[in-house]
Amino acid sequence: MPRFYARRRLSILAALTGLLASAALLNSPNASAALPTPVSGATARGYLSQLTVATENRTGYNRDLFPLWITISGSCNTREWILKRDGSNVVTNSACTATSGSWYSPYDGATWTAASDLDIDHLVPLAEAWDSGAGKWTTAQRQAFANDVTRPQLIAVTDNVNQAKGDQDPATWIPSRSDYVCTYVRAWVQVKYYYNLSVDSAEKTALTKDLAGC
C-alpha cells in the first residue's frame, strides 16, 4: 500500500477513535459529576506531608456554628447552585429550585432524577473540620468553609450514602466506588491543606495508603 494512503487510513482511524473516545467521555456517568478537579496525586502527597498531625477535639461543636446555605448567585443558594452544577439537563423554577434533571452520584454509582434524593456532601465534614482546627475560626470563616464552591469540597451525592458517611474521615470511610477513591482523597487533602486543618494519625495513615496509588 502506498505510504500516502496508509497515512490517510491511519489518520481516518485516529479521527474516528478520537470521536468515539469523546462520545464515551460525554456519555460516561463521571461527565456529570462536576466536583472541581483536585490537585494531582503528587501534589496531594506533598500537601499531606506538610499537614500537622494532632489529636482531634470536638469540644463545643455545633453544626449551627457553620451557617448554611448562603446565596451564591441570583436566587440560588449553595445547595441549589451545586445541584445545577453537578446535574445534567437541570431545570429550575424562579426560586432556583431544581424541578427536573439527572444526577450521578460518584460515591456509589447511582443515578437519580429527583433532587430530593440527593444531599450536598461536605467532602471534609463540618464536624471533622471543627475537630481539626475550625473550632478556632470566626463565624465568617466557618461560613466560607461550609459554602465553598471553589475548592473540591461540595458535591451532590445519594442522600443515604452521605448520611452513612456522616462525619467520618478516610480512616473509617471512603466511597464504595474504587474508581473514585483517588479523586476523593486528593480532594480531602487539598481542602485540609487550603484551610490549614490538621489530621490525626489514623487519618494520615489511611490517606498515605490511598494516595500511593494516585
PDB file of C-alpha atoms in Angstrom:
ATOM      1  CA  MET A   1       0.000   0.000   0.000  1.00  0.00           C
ATOM      2  CA  PRO A   2       1.395   3.466  -0.893  1.00  0.00           C
ATOM      3  CA  ARG A   3       2.560   5.398   2.135  1.00  0.00           C
ATOM      4  CA  PHE A   4       0.187   8.283   1.366  1.00  0.00           C
ATOM      5  CA  TYR A   5      -2.876   6.055   1.541  1.00  0.00           C
ATOM      6  CA  ALA A   6      -1.533   4.234   4.558  1.00  0.00           C
ATOM      7  CA  ARG A   7      -1.121   7.523   6.382  1.00  0.00           C
ATOM      8  CA  ARG A   8      -4.569   8.659   5.245  1.00  0.00           C
ATOM      9  CA  ARG A   9      -6.178   5.470   6.530  1.00  0.00           C
ATOM     10  CA  LEU A  10      -4.364   5.799   9.833  1.00  0.00           C
ATOM     11  CA  SER A  11      -5.468   9.436  10.102  1.00  0.00           C
ATOM     12  CA  ILE A  12      -9.097   8.472   9.489  1.00  0.00           C
ATOM     13  CA  LEU A  13      -8.886   5.674  12.030  1.00  0.00           C
ATOM     14  CA  ALA A  14      -7.285   8.009  14.549  1.00  0.00           C
ATOM     15  CA  ALA A  15     -10.007  10.595  13.987  1.00  0.00           C
ATOM     16  CA  LEU A  16     -12.756   8.004  14.401  1.00  0.00           C
ATOM     17  CA  THR A  17     -11.091   6.684  17.544  1.00  0.00           C
ATOM     18  CA  GLY A  18     -10.909  10.193  18.929  1.00  0.00           C
ATOM     19  CA  LEU A  19     -14.582  10.839  18.175  1.00  0.00           C
ATOM     20  CA  LEU A  20     -15.609   7.581  19.828  1.00  0.00           C
ATOM     21  CA  ALA A  21     -13.490   8.346  22.871  1.00  0.00           C
ATOM     22  CA  SER A  22     -15.017  11.807  23.126  1.00  0.00           C
ATOM     23  CA  ALA A  23     -18.515  10.389  22.856  1.00  0.00           C
ATOM     24  CA  ALA A  24     -17.756   7.834  25.545  1.00  0.00           C
ATOM     25  CA  LEU A  25     -16.463  10.574  27.808  1.00  0.00           C
ATOM     26  CA  LEU A  26     -19.540  12.732  27.298  1.00  0.00           C
ATOM     27  CA  ASN A  27     -21.855   9.810  27.919  1.00  0.00           C
ATOM     28  CA  SER A  28     -19.976   8.429  30.914  1.00  0.00           C
ATOM     29  CA  PRO A  29     -21.519   8.925  34.354  1.00  0.00           C
ATOM     30  CA  ASN A  30     -18.467  10.829  35.515  1.00  0.00           C
ATOM     31  CA  ALA A  31     -19.169  13.591  32.996  1.00  0.00           C
ATOM     32  CA  SER A  32     -21.973  14.889  35.207  1.00  0.00           C
ATOM     33  CA  ALA A  33     -20.001  14.798  38.448  1.00  0.00           C
ATOM     34  CA  ALA A  34     -18.634  18.327  38.449  1.00  0.00           C
ATOM     35  CA  LEU A  35     -16.518  18.452  41.587  1.00  0.00           C
ATOM     36  CA  PRO A  36     -13.679  20.911  40.863  1.00  0.00           C
ATOM     37  CA  THR A  37     -10.707  18.816  39.774  1.00  0.00           C
ATOM     38  CA  PRO A  38      -8.483  18.179  42.815  1.00  0.00           C
ATOM     39  CA  VAL A  39      -4.728  18.616  42.795  1.00  0.00           C
ATOM     40  CA  SER A  40      -2.613  15.791  41.393  1.00  0.00           C
ATOM     41  CA  GLY A  41      -1.604  12.787  43.438  1.00  0.00           C
ATOM     42  CA  ALA A  42       1.954  14.068  43.678  1.00  0.00           C
ATOM     43  CA  THR A  43       0.803  17.471  44.876  1.00  0.00           C
ATOM     44  CA  ALA A  44      -1.599  15.886  47.371  1.00  0.00           C
ATOM     45  CA  ARG A  45       1.208  13.743  48.777  1.00  0.00           C
ATOM     46  CA  GLY A  46       3.306  16.870  49.174  1.00  0.00           C
ATOM     47  CA  TYR A  47       0.459  18.688  50.912  1.00  0.00           C
ATOM     48  CA  LEU A  48      -0.163  15.744  53.213  1.00  0.00           C
ATOM     49  CA  SER A  49       3.453  15.737  54.348  1.00  0.00           C
ATOM     50  CA  GLN A  50       3.012  19.345  55.484  1.00  0.00           C
ATOM     51  CA  LEU A  51      -0.220  18.880  57.442  1.00  0.00           C
ATOM     52  CA  THR A  52       0.030  18.992  61.224  1.00  0.00           C
ATOM     53  CA  VAL A  53      -0.731  15.684  62.929  1.00  0.00           C
ATOM     54  CA  ALA A  54      -2.802  16.265  66.044  1.00  0.00           C
ATOM     55  CA  THR A  55      -5.423  14.630  68.231  1.00  0.00           C
ATOM     56  CA  GLU A  56      -8.942  15.740  67.310  1.00  0.00           C
ATOM     57  CA  ASN A  57     -11.039  17.764  69.747  1.00  0.00           C
ATOM     58  CA  ARG A  58     -14.824  18.085  69.336  1.00  0.00           C
ATOM     59  CA  THR A  59     -15.469  20.131  72.455  1.00  0.00           C
ATOM     60  CA  GLY A  60     -18.113  22.779  71.754  1.00  0.00           C
ATOM     61  CA  TYR A  61     -19.097  21.576  68.282  1.00  0.00           C
ATOM     62  CA  ASN A  62     -22.499  22.605  66.971  1.00  0.00           C
ATOM     63  CA  ARG A  63     -23.485  22.352  63.317  1.00  0.00           C
ATOM     64  CA  ASP A  64     -25.257  25.706  63.587  1.00  0.00           C
ATOM     65  CA  LEU A  65     -21.855  27.330  64.026  1.00  0.00           C
ATOM     66  CA  PHE A  66     -21.356  26.745  60.271  1.00  0.00           C
ATOM     67  CA  PRO A  67     -24.037  28.915  58.574  1.00  0.00           C
ATOM     68  CA  LEU A  68     -25.802  27.107  55.687  1.00  0.00           C
ATOM     69  CA  TRP A  69     -26.825  27.743  52.906  1.00  0.00           C
ATOM     70  CA  ILE A  70     -25.871  31.227  51.637  1.00  0.00           C
ATOM     71  CA  THR A  71     -26.786  32.937  48.360  1.00  0.00           C
ATOM     72  CA  ILE A  72     -24.227  32.081  45.678  1.00  0.00           C
ATOM     73  CA  SER A  73     -25.741  33.605  42.552  1.00  0.00           C
ATOM     74  CA  GLY A  74     -29.055  35.343  41.882  1.00  0.00           C
ATOM     75  CA  SER A  75     -31.732  33.437  43.786  1.00  0.00           C
ATOM     76  CA  CYS A  76     -29.596  30.283  44.085  1.00  0.00           C
ATOM     77  CA  ASN A  77     -28.274  29.238  47.457  1.00  0.00           C
ATOM     78  CA  THR A  78     -25.336  26.864  47.852  1.00  0.00           C
ATOM     79  CA  ARG A  79     -27.382  23.656  47.656  1.00  0.00           C
ATOM     80  CA  GLU A  80     -29.254  24.783  44.566  1.00  0.00           C
ATOM     81  CA  TRP A  81     -26.064  26.022  42.917  1.00  0.00           C
ATOM     82  CA  ILE A  82     -24.332  22.657  43.433  1.00  0.00           C
ATOM     83  CA  LEU A  83     -27.373  20.748  42.167  1.00  0.00           C
ATOM     84  CA  LYS A  84     -27.266  22.810  38.964  1.00  0.00           C
ATOM     85  CA  ARG A  85     -23.507  22.335  38.639  1.00  0.00           C
ATOM     86  CA  ASP A  86     -23.476  18.605  39.243  1.00  0.00           C
ATOM     87  CA  GLY A  87     -26.598  17.615  37.319  1.00  0.00           C
ATOM     88  CA  SER A  88     -27.428  17.070  33.673  1.00  0.00           C
ATOM     89  CA  ASN A  89     -30.283  18.912  31.943  1.00  0.00           C
ATOM     90  CA  VAL A  90     -31.292  20.546  35.217  1.00  0.00           C
ATOM     91  CA  VAL A  91     -34.396  22.736  35.028  1.00  0.00           C
ATOM     92  CA  THR A  92     -35.081  25.198  37.838  1.00  0.00           C
ATOM     93  CA  ASN A  93     -38.015  27.440  38.718  1.00  0.00           C
ATOM     94  CA  SER A  94     -37.878  31.152  39.573  1.00  0.00           C
ATOM     95  CA  ALA A  95     -36.701  30.310  43.093  1.00  0.00           C
ATOM     96  CA  CYS A  96     -33.779  28.260  41.659  1.00  0.00           C
ATOM     97  CA  THR A  97     -35.321  25.010  42.923  1.00  0.00           C
ATOM     98  CA  ALA A  98     -34.485  22.054  40.668  1.00  0.00           C
ATOM     99  CA  THR A  99     -37.720  20.743  39.154  1.00  0.00           C
ATOM    100  CA  SER A 100     -36.159  18.156  36.868  1.00  0.00           C
ATOM    101  CA  GLY A 101     -32.800  16.790  35.808  1.00  0.00           C
ATOM    102  CA  SER A 102     -30.472  13.849  36.279  1.00  0.00           C
ATOM    103  CA  TRP A 103     -27.738  13.408  38.859  1.00  0.00           C
ATOM    104  CA  TYR A 104     -24.992  10.804  39.024  1.00  0.00           C
ATOM    105  CA  SER A 105     -23.579  10.110  42.484  1.00  0.00           C
ATOM    106  CA  PRO A 106     -19.870   9.278  42.073  1.00  0.00           C
ATOM    107  CA  TYR A 107     -19.611   7.770  45.564  1.00  0.00           C
ATOM    108  CA  ASP A 108     -21.894   4.819  44.789  1.00  0.00           C
ATOM    109  CA  GLY A 109     -22.598   4.970  41.044  1.00  0.00           C
ATOM    110  CA  ALA A 110     -26.332   5.644  41.408  1.00  0.00           C
ATOM    111  CA  THR A 111     -28.286   7.954  39.102  1.00  0.00           C
ATOM    112  CA  TRP A 112     -31.252   9.993  40.347  1.00  0.00           C
ATOM    113  CA  THR A 113     -33.917  12.100  38.676  1.00  0.00           C
ATOM    114  CA  ALA A 114     -35.314  13.770  41.810  1.00  0.00           C
ATOM    115  CA  ALA A 115     -33.272  16.401  43.626  1.00  0.00           C
ATOM    116  CA  SER A 116     -34.802  15.232  46.897  1.00  0.00           C
ATOM    117  CA  ASP A 117     -32.776  12.006  46.589  1.00  0.00           C
ATOM    118  CA  LEU A 118     -29.518  13.947  46.860  1.00  0.00           C
ATOM    119  CA  ASP A 119     -27.571  15.533  49.677  1.00  0.00           C
ATOM    120  CA  ILE A 120     -24.834  18.082  49.182  1.00  0.00           C
ATOM    121  CA  ASP A 121     -21.897  16.420  50.897  1.00  0.00           C
ATOM    122  CA  HIS A 122     -19.207  18.418  52.634  1.00  0.00           C
ATOM    123  CA  LEU A 123     -16.329  16.240  51.496  1.00  0.00           C
ATOM    124  CA  VAL A 124     -14.441  17.242  54.634  1.00  0.00           C
ATOM    125  CA  PRO A 125     -17.374  17.154  57.089  1.00  0.00           C
ATOM    126  CA  LEU A 126     -18.168  20.161  59.242  1.00  0.00           C
ATOM    127  CA  ALA A 127     -17.582  18.212  62.461  1.00  0.00           C
ATOM    128  CA  GLU A 128     -14.271  16.926  61.119  1.00  0.00           C
ATOM    129  CA  ALA A 129     -13.233  20.475  60.290  1.00  0.00           C
ATOM    130  CA  TRP A 130     -14.165  21.564  63.814  1.00  0.00           C
ATOM    131  CA  ASP A 131     -12.111  18.730  65.277  1.00  0.00           C
ATOM    132  CA  SER A 132      -9.165  19.723  63.096  1.00  0.00           C
ATOM    133  CA  GLY A 133      -8.993  23.444  63.813  1.00  0.00           C
ATOM    134  CA  ALA A 134     -12.209  25.165  62.707  1.00  0.00           C
ATOM    135  CA  GLY A 135     -13.258  25.489  66.334  1.00  0.00           C
ATOM    136  CA  LYS A 136     -10.837  28.418  66.493  1.00  0.00           C
ATOM    137  CA  TRP A 137     -12.252  30.159  63.418  1.00  0.00           C
ATOM    138  CA  THR A 138     -14.625  33.096  63.254  1.00  0.00           C
ATOM    139  CA  THR A 139     -18.214  32.542  62.155  1.00  0.00           C
ATOM    140  CA  ALA A 140     -17.382  34.172  58.816  1.00  0.00           C
ATOM    141  CA  GLN A 141     -14.557  31.690  58.241  1.00  0.00           C
ATOM    142  CA  ARG A 142     -16.804  28.745  59.086  1.00  0.00           C
ATOM    143  CA  GLN A 143     -19.473  30.073  56.744  1.00  0.00           C
ATOM    144  CA  ALA A 144     -16.938  30.337  53.917  1.00  0.00           C
ATOM    145  CA  PHE A 145     -15.839  26.746  54.520  1.00  0.00           C
ATOM    146  CA  ALA A 146     -19.389  25.393  54.661  1.00  0.00           C
ATOM    147  CA  ASN A 147     -20.330  27.067  51.381  1.00  0.00           C
ATOM    148  CA  ASP A 148     -17.087  26.734  49.421  1.00  0.00           C
ATOM    149  CA  VAL A 149     -17.936  26.167  45.757  1.00  0.00           C
ATOM    150  CA  THR A 150     -14.378  26.874  44.565  1.00  0.00           C
ATOM    151  CA  ARG A 151     -12.415  24.086  46.249  1.00  0.00           C
ATOM    152  CA  PRO A 152     -13.373  20.380  45.769  1.00  0.00           C
ATOM    153  CA  GLN A 153     -15.393  20.450  48.987  1.00  0.00           C
ATOM    154  CA  LEU A 154     -19.081  20.234  47.970  1.00  0.00           C
ATOM    155  CA  ILE A 155     -20.670  17.552  45.788  1.00  0.00           C
ATOM    156  CA  ALA A 156     -24.167  16.189  45.152  1.00  0.00           C
ATOM    157  CA  VAL A 157     -24.405  12.523  46.192  1.00  0.00           C
ATOM    158  CA  THR A 158     -27.002   9.924  47.142  1.00  0.00           C
ATOM    159  CA  ASP A 159     -28.598  11.106  50.387  1.00  0.00           C
ATOM    160  CA  ASN A 160     -28.377   7.851  52.364  1.00  0.00           C
ATOM    161  CA  VAL A 161     -24.742   7.379  51.316  1.00  0.00           C
ATOM    162  CA  ASN A 162     -23.926  10.826  52.637  1.00  0.00           C
ATOM    163  CA  GLN A 163     -25.783  10.056  55.844  1.00  0.00           C
ATOM    164  CA  ALA A 164     -23.867   6.782  56.236  1.00  0.00           C
ATOM    165  CA  LYS A 165     -20.603   8.686  55.804  1.00  0.00           C
ATOM    166  CA  GLY A 166     -21.615  11.181  58.486  1.00  0.00           C
ATOM    167  CA  ASP A 167     -18.569  12.882  59.988  1.00  0.00           C
ATOM    168  CA  GLN A 168     -16.083  10.076  59.254  1.00  0.00           C
ATOM    169  CA  ASP A 169     -12.635  10.689  57.817  1.00  0.00           C
ATOM    170  CA  PRO A 170     -10.831   8.390  55.319  1.00  0.00           C
ATOM    171  CA  ALA A 171      -9.563   6.154  58.132  1.00  0.00           C
ATOM    172  CA  THR A 172     -13.093   4.767  58.500  1.00  0.00           C
ATOM    173  CA  TRP A 173     -14.960   5.777  55.324  1.00  0.00           C
ATOM    174  CA  ILE A 174     -14.165   6.110  51.630  1.00  0.00           C
ATOM    175  CA  PRO A 175     -16.501   5.891  48.592  1.00  0.00           C
ATOM    176  CA  SER A 176     -17.587   2.373  47.662  1.00  0.00           C
ATOM    177  CA  ARG A 177     -16.630   3.021  44.025  1.00  0.00           C
ATOM    178  CA  SER A 178     -12.944   2.196  43.896  1.00  0.00           C
ATOM    179  CA  ASP A 179     -12.551   4.354  40.762  1.00  0.00           C
ATOM    180  CA  TYR A 180     -13.396   7.430  42.827  1.00  0.00           C
ATOM    181  CA  VAL A 181     -11.151   6.846  45.823  1.00  0.00           C
ATOM    182  CA  CYS A 182      -8.169   8.643  44.312  1.00  0.00           C
ATOM    183  CA  THR A 183     -10.257  11.702  43.463  1.00  0.00           C
ATOM    184  CA  TYR A 184     -11.764  11.683  46.949  1.00  0.00           C
ATOM    185  CA  VAL A 185      -8.517  11.544  48.904  1.00  0.00           C
ATOM    186  CA  ARG A 186      -6.804  14.097  46.666  1.00  0.00           C
ATOM    187  CA  ALA A 187      -9.724  16.458  47.273  1.00  0.00           C
ATOM    188  CA  TRP A 188      -9.687  15.740  51.008  1.00  0.00           C
ATOM    189  CA  VAL A 189      -6.017  16.648  51.346  1.00  0.00           C
ATOM    190  CA  GLN A 190      -6.387  19.741  49.144  1.00  0.00           C
ATOM    191  CA  VAL A 191      -9.224  21.092  51.299  1.00  0.00           C
ATOM    192  CA  LYS A 192      -7.402  20.369  54.559  1.00  0.00           C
ATOM    193  CA  TYR A 193      -4.243  21.991  53.242  1.00  0.00           C
ATOM    194  CA  TYR A 194      -6.029  25.084  51.951  1.00  0.00           C
ATOM    195  CA  TYR A 195      -7.794  25.628  55.273  1.00  0.00           C
ATOM    196  CA  ASN A 196      -4.751  24.700  57.373  1.00  0.00           C
ATOM    197  CA  LEU A 197      -6.599  21.884  59.133  1.00  0.00           C
ATOM    198  CA  SER A 198      -4.770  19.106  60.971  1.00  0.00           C
ATOM    199  CA  VAL A 199      -5.038  15.341  60.501  1.00  0.00           C
ATOM    200  CA  ASP A 200      -4.979  12.663  63.176  1.00  0.00           C
ATOM    201  CA  SER A 201      -2.535   9.759  62.941  1.00  0.00           C
ATOM    202  CA  ALA A 202      -5.060   7.167  61.673  1.00  0.00           C
ATOM    203  CA  GLU A 203      -6.344   9.616  59.076  1.00  0.00           C
ATOM    204  CA  LYS A 204      -2.832  10.343  57.810  1.00  0.00           C
ATOM    205  CA  THR A 205      -2.021   6.629  57.586  1.00  0.00           C
ATOM    206  CA  ALA A 206      -5.154   5.989  55.531  1.00  0.00           C
ATOM    207  CA  LEU A 207      -4.534   8.960  53.256  1.00  0.00           C
ATOM    208  CA  THR A 208      -0.919   7.930  52.719  1.00  0.00           C
ATOM    209  CA  LYS A 209      -2.025   4.456  51.704  1.00  0.00           C
ATOM    210  CA  ASP A 210      -4.771   5.623  49.337  1.00  0.00           C
ATOM    211  CA  LEU A 211      -2.659   8.365  47.757  1.00  0.00           C
ATOM    212  CA  ALA A 212       0.139   5.915  46.980  1.00  0.00           C
ATOM    213  CA  GLY A 213      -1.881   4.629  44.051  1.00  0.00           C
ATOM    214  CA  CYS A 214      -2.787   8.079  42.680  1.00  0.00           C
TER     215      CYS A 214
END
